[in-house]
Amino acid sequence: MSLATLPLEWALREPPLPPTAVHAAGEFARALARRLLEQGETAGPLTGVATATELLLLGPQEALPWVEGLTYLGRSAAAPSLYLSTLWRPSLPEALVERALLQRLRLVPPVALLPHDGRVFPLAQARALDPAALRRWLDAGGGP
């Protein structure tokens, strides 16, 4: 999904949001999946959604894995249904961005908005991580 009709610029956020989600694409997503399987963290409090090449995980800060190349997301009080970058804030008020996303794209909350490219991930279908599903995703060529 894209926000081509919602002109957003991004600026550094101070202070950063506490991370409550993480996004990984391509080889970084594969590395994340392998790390989760190696550490046996798939039975924990994390939930997630996947595309053919991307993973987006939700969970408490202490449960989120730290892997190079990931984008960490959090939620602000102004837009509680919207996961945004922990380090970058949109140029428009977050509540307005949240409302525009949910109304224009007719999405069921929550949703994640990636900084800079404006891609949107619906998260209402997030499910508990399952080791077998992660292995199948890797075996199917998850990532590049």
PDB file of C-alpha atoms in Angstrom:
ATOM      1  CA  MET A   1       0.000   0.000   0.000  1.00  0.00           C
ATOM      2  CA  SER A   2       1.184   3.522  -0.600  1.00  0.00           C
ATOM      3  CA  LEU A   3       0.415   6.991   0.644  1.00  0.00           C
ATOM      4  CA  ALA A   4       1.040   8.736  -2.654  1.00  0.00           C
ATOM      5  CA  THR A   5      -1.889  11.100  -1.989  1.00  0.00           C
ATOM      6  CA  LEU A   6      -0.737  12.070   1.519  1.00  0.00           C
ATOM      7  CA  PRO A   7       2.357  14.285   1.176  1.00  0.00           C
ATOM      8  CA  LEU A   8       4.555  13.501   4.148  1.00  0.00           C
ATOM      9  CA  GLU A   9       8.027  14.593   5.020  1.00  0.00           C
ATOM     10  CA  TRP A  10       9.893  13.193   7.993  1.00  0.00           C
ATOM     11  CA  ALA A  11      11.955  14.857  10.727  1.00  0.00           C
ATOM     12  CA  LEU A  12      13.918  13.440  13.632  1.00  0.00           C
ATOM     13  CA  ARG A  13      11.730  12.724  16.636  1.00  0.00           C
ATOM     14  CA  GLU A  14      12.833  13.934  20.066  1.00  0.00           C
ATOM     15  CA  PRO A  15      12.508  12.104  22.280  1.00  0.00           C
ATOM     16  CA  PRO A  16      12.203   8.770  20.442  1.00  0.00           C
ATOM     17  CA  LEU A  17       9.098   6.664  20.950  1.00  0.00           C
ATOM     18  CA  PRO A  18       9.515   3.467  22.945  1.00  0.00           C
ATOM     19  CA  PRO A  19       9.634   0.580  20.440  1.00  0.00           C
ATOM     20  CA  THR A  20       6.621  -1.735  20.365  1.00  0.00           C
ATOM     21  CA  ALA A  21       7.075  -3.148  16.846  1.00  0.00           C
ATOM     22  CA  VAL A  22       9.816  -3.909  14.361  1.00  0.00           C
ATOM     23  CA  HIS A  23       9.847  -4.090  10.549  1.00  0.00           C
ATOM     24  CA  ALA A  24      12.367  -6.029   8.458  1.00  0.00           C
ATOM     25  CA  ALA A  25      12.661  -6.471   4.700  1.00  0.00           C
ATOM     26  CA  GLY A  26      14.686  -8.722   2.425  1.00  0.00           C
ATOM     27  CA  GLU A  27      17.821 -10.257   3.909  1.00  0.00           C
ATOM     28  CA  PHE A  28      17.189  -8.398   7.177  1.00  0.00           C
ATOM     29  CA  ALA A  29      13.819 -10.160   7.458  1.00  0.00           C
ATOM     30  CA  ARG A  30      15.509 -13.519   6.835  1.00  0.00           C
ATOM     31  CA  ALA A  31      18.114 -12.721   9.515  1.00  0.00           C
ATOM     32  CA  LEU A  32      15.329 -11.774  11.919  1.00  0.00           C
ATOM     33  CA  ALA A  33      13.440 -15.018  11.255  1.00  0.00           C
ATOM     34  CA  ARG A  34      16.602 -17.101  11.724  1.00  0.00           C
ATOM     35  CA  ARG A  35      17.405 -15.308  14.973  1.00  0.00           C
ATOM     36  CA  LEU A  36      13.906 -15.883  16.324  1.00  0.00           C
ATOM     37  CA  LEU A  37      14.142 -19.580  15.485  1.00  0.00           C
ATOM     38  CA  GLU A  38      17.637 -19.931  16.968  1.00  0.00           C
ATOM     39  CA  GLN A  39      16.635 -18.220  20.206  1.00  0.00           C
ATOM     40  CA  GLY A  40      13.323 -19.993  20.521  1.00  0.00           C
ATOM     41  CA  GLU A  41      11.551 -16.653  20.961  1.00  0.00           C
ATOM     42  CA  THR A  42       8.654 -17.577  18.727  1.00  0.00           C
ATOM     43  CA  ALA A  43       6.560 -18.811  21.637  1.00  0.00           C
ATOM     44  CA  GLY A  44       6.821 -15.485  23.460  1.00  0.00           C
ATOM     45  CA  PRO A  45       4.590 -12.444  23.499  1.00  0.00           C
ATOM     46  CA  LEU A  46       5.342 -11.450  19.889  1.00  0.00           C
ATOM     47  CA  THR A  47       2.711 -11.360  17.166  1.00  0.00           C
ATOM     48  CA  GLY A  48       3.309 -10.551  13.538  1.00  0.00           C
ATOM     49  CA  VAL A  49       2.364 -10.277   9.902  1.00  0.00           C
ATOM     50  CA  ALA A  50       4.395 -11.225   6.840  1.00  0.00           C
ATOM     51  CA  THR A  51       4.531 -10.547   3.136  1.00  0.00           C
ATOM     52  CA  ALA A  52       6.628 -12.562   0.691  1.00  0.00           C
ATOM     53  CA  THR A  53       9.717 -10.524   1.633  1.00  0.00           C
ATOM     54  CA  GLU A  54       8.917  -8.662   4.864  1.00  0.00           C
ATOM     55  CA  LEU A  55       8.163  -9.293   8.521  1.00  0.00           C
ATOM     56  CA  LEU A  56       6.499  -6.924  10.961  1.00  0.00           C
ATOM     57  CA  LEU A  57       6.467  -7.987  14.618  1.00  0.00           C
ATOM     58  CA  LEU A  58       4.518  -6.474  17.508  1.00  0.00           C
ATOM     59  CA  GLY A  59       5.267  -6.860  21.180  1.00  0.00           C
ATOM     60  CA  PRO A  60       6.656  -5.325  24.325  1.00  0.00           C
ATOM     61  CA  GLN A  61       9.977  -3.521  24.042  1.00  0.00           C
ATOM     62  CA  GLU A  62      11.864  -6.119  26.052  1.00  0.00           C
ATOM     63  CA  ALA A  63      10.667  -8.928  23.753  1.00  0.00           C
ATOM     64  CA  LEU A  64      11.605  -7.243  20.453  1.00  0.00           C
ATOM     65  CA  PRO A  65      14.774  -8.657  18.906  1.00  0.00           C
ATOM     66  CA  TRP A  66      17.630  -6.336  18.032  1.00  0.00           C
ATOM     67  CA  VAL A  67      18.985  -7.140  14.583  1.00  0.00           C
ATOM     68  CA  GLU A  68      20.914  -4.895  12.184  1.00  0.00           C
ATOM     69  CA  GLY A  69      18.859  -3.197   9.472  1.00  0.00           C
ATOM     70  CA  LEU A  70      15.492  -3.211  11.227  1.00  0.00           C
ATOM     71  CA  THR A  71      13.078  -0.296  11.550  1.00  0.00           C
ATOM     72  CA  TYR A  72      11.670   0.051  15.049  1.00  0.00           C
ATOM     73  CA  LEU A  73       8.163   1.428  15.468  1.00  0.00           C
ATOM     74  CA  GLY A  74       6.137   2.714  18.387  1.00  0.00           C
ATOM     75  CA  ARG A  75       2.827   4.380  19.169  1.00  0.00           C
ATOM     76  CA  SER A  76       2.216   7.882  20.433  1.00  0.00           C
ATOM     77  CA  ALA A  77      -0.661   9.031  22.605  1.00  0.00           C
ATOM     78  CA  ALA A  78      -1.821  11.294  19.767  1.00  0.00           C
ATOM     79  CA  ALA A  79      -2.334   8.353  17.383  1.00  0.00           C
ATOM     80  CA  PRO A  80      -2.766   5.141  19.382  1.00  0.00           C
ATOM     81  CA  SER A  81      -3.878   3.028  16.378  1.00  0.00           C
ATOM     82  CA  LEU A  82      -0.820   3.976  14.333  1.00  0.00           C
ATOM     83  CA  TYR A  83       2.665   2.477  14.609  1.00  0.00           C
ATOM     84  CA  LEU A  84       5.248   5.051  13.534  1.00  0.00           C
ATOM     85  CA  SER A  85       9.031   5.167  13.436  1.00  0.00           C
ATOM     86  CA  THR A  86      10.604   5.510  16.855  1.00  0.00           C
ATOM     87  CA  LEU A  87      13.154   7.957  15.379  1.00  0.00           C
ATOM     88  CA  TRP A  88      11.230   9.843  12.678  1.00  0.00           C
ATOM     89  CA  ARG A  89       7.992  11.815  12.945  1.00  0.00           C
ATOM     90  CA  PRO A  90       5.720  12.800  10.054  1.00  0.00           C
ATOM     91  CA  SER A  91       5.450  16.443   9.023  1.00  0.00           C
ATOM     92  CA  LEU A  92       1.690  16.410   9.652  1.00  0.00           C
ATOM     93  CA  PRO A  93       0.120  15.908  13.097  1.00  0.00           C
ATOM     94  CA  GLU A  94       0.080  12.217  13.944  1.00  0.00           C
ATOM     95  CA  ALA A  95      -3.643  12.211  14.780  1.00  0.00           C
ATOM     96  CA  LEU A  96      -4.394  13.633  11.318  1.00  0.00           C
ATOM     97  CA  VAL A  97      -2.183  11.019   9.628  1.00  0.00           C
ATOM     98  CA  GLU A  98      -3.898   8.250  11.599  1.00  0.00           C
ATOM     99  CA  ARG A  99      -7.368   9.502  10.681  1.00  0.00           C
ATOM    100  CA  ALA A 100      -6.435   9.922   7.006  1.00  0.00           C
ATOM    101  CA  LEU A 101      -5.006   6.408   6.778  1.00  0.00           C
ATOM    102  CA  LEU A 102      -7.942   4.730   8.432  1.00  0.00           C
ATOM    103  CA  GLN A 103     -10.565   6.675   6.463  1.00  0.00           C
ATOM    104  CA  ARG A 104      -8.943   6.945   3.026  1.00  0.00           C
ATOM    105  CA  LEU A 105      -7.658   3.398   2.883  1.00  0.00           C
ATOM    106  CA  ARG A 106     -10.596   1.955   4.835  1.00  0.00           C
ATOM    107  CA  LEU A 107      -8.276   0.005   7.108  1.00  0.00           C
ATOM    108  CA  VAL A 108      -9.110  -1.713  10.360  1.00  0.00           C
ATOM    109  CA  PRO A 109      -6.707  -0.531  13.069  1.00  0.00           C
ATOM    110  CA  PRO A 110      -3.997  -0.896  14.050  1.00  0.00           C
ATOM    111  CA  VAL A 111      -1.760  -0.036  11.111  1.00  0.00           C
ATOM    112  CA  ALA A 112       1.942   0.666  10.666  1.00  0.00           C
ATOM    113  CA  LEU A 113       3.321   3.484   8.534  1.00  0.00           C
ATOM    114  CA  LEU A 114       6.936   3.124   7.440  1.00  0.00           C
ATOM    115  CA  PRO A 115       8.978   6.318   7.324  1.00  0.00           C
ATOM    116  CA  HIS A 116      10.188   7.825   4.062  1.00  0.00           C
ATOM    117  CA  ASP A 117       8.423   5.496   1.611  1.00  0.00           C
ATOM    118  CA  GLY A 118       4.929   5.799   3.118  1.00  0.00           C
ATOM    119  CA  ARG A 119       4.100   2.111   2.919  1.00  0.00           C
ATOM    120  CA  VAL A 120       1.266   1.012   5.148  1.00  0.00           C
ATOM    121  CA  PHE A 121       0.881  -2.371   6.843  1.00  0.00           C
ATOM    122  CA  PRO A 122      -2.505  -3.437   8.202  1.00  0.00           C
ATOM    123  CA  LEU A 123      -1.897  -5.189  11.512  1.00  0.00           C
ATOM    124  CA  ALA A 124      -5.378  -6.349  12.508  1.00  0.00           C
ATOM    125  CA  GLN A 125      -4.504  -9.844  11.239  1.00  0.00           C
ATOM    126  CA  ALA A 126      -1.323 -10.142  13.343  1.00  0.00           C
ATOM    127  CA  ARG A 127      -1.011 -13.613  14.828  1.00  0.00           C
ATOM    128  CA  ALA A 128       1.194 -15.255  17.454  1.00  0.00           C
ATOM    129  CA  LEU A 129       4.510 -16.312  15.982  1.00  0.00           C
ATOM    130  CA  ASP A 130       4.719 -19.970  15.121  1.00  0.00           C
ATOM    131  CA  PRO A 131       8.124 -21.654  14.576  1.00  0.00           C
ATOM    132  CA  ALA A 132       6.727 -23.925  11.855  1.00  0.00           C
ATOM    133  CA  ALA A 133       5.263 -20.948   9.979  1.00  0.00           C
ATOM    134  CA  LEU A 134       8.570 -19.054  10.234  1.00  0.00           C
ATOM    135  CA  ARG A 135      10.455 -22.088   8.864  1.00  0.00           C
ATOM    136  CA  ARG A 136       7.964 -22.404   5.988  1.00  0.00           C
ATOM    137  CA  TRP A 137       8.390 -18.669   5.252  1.00  0.00           C
ATOM    138  CA  LEU A 138      12.182 -19.074   5.138  1.00  0.00           C
ATOM    139  CA  ASP A 139      11.958 -22.254   3.033  1.00  0.00           C
ATOM    140  CA  ALA A 140       9.610 -20.488   0.586  1.00  0.00           C
ATOM    141  CA  GLY A 141      12.290 -17.878  -0.012  1.00  0.00           C
ATOM    142  CA  GLY A 142      11.189 -15.194   2.434  1.00  0.00           C
ATOM    143  CA  GLY A 143      13.329 -12.228   1.564  1.00  0.00           C
ATOM    144  CA  PRO A 144      15.298 -11.768  -1.653  1.00  0.00           C
TER     145      PRO A 144
END
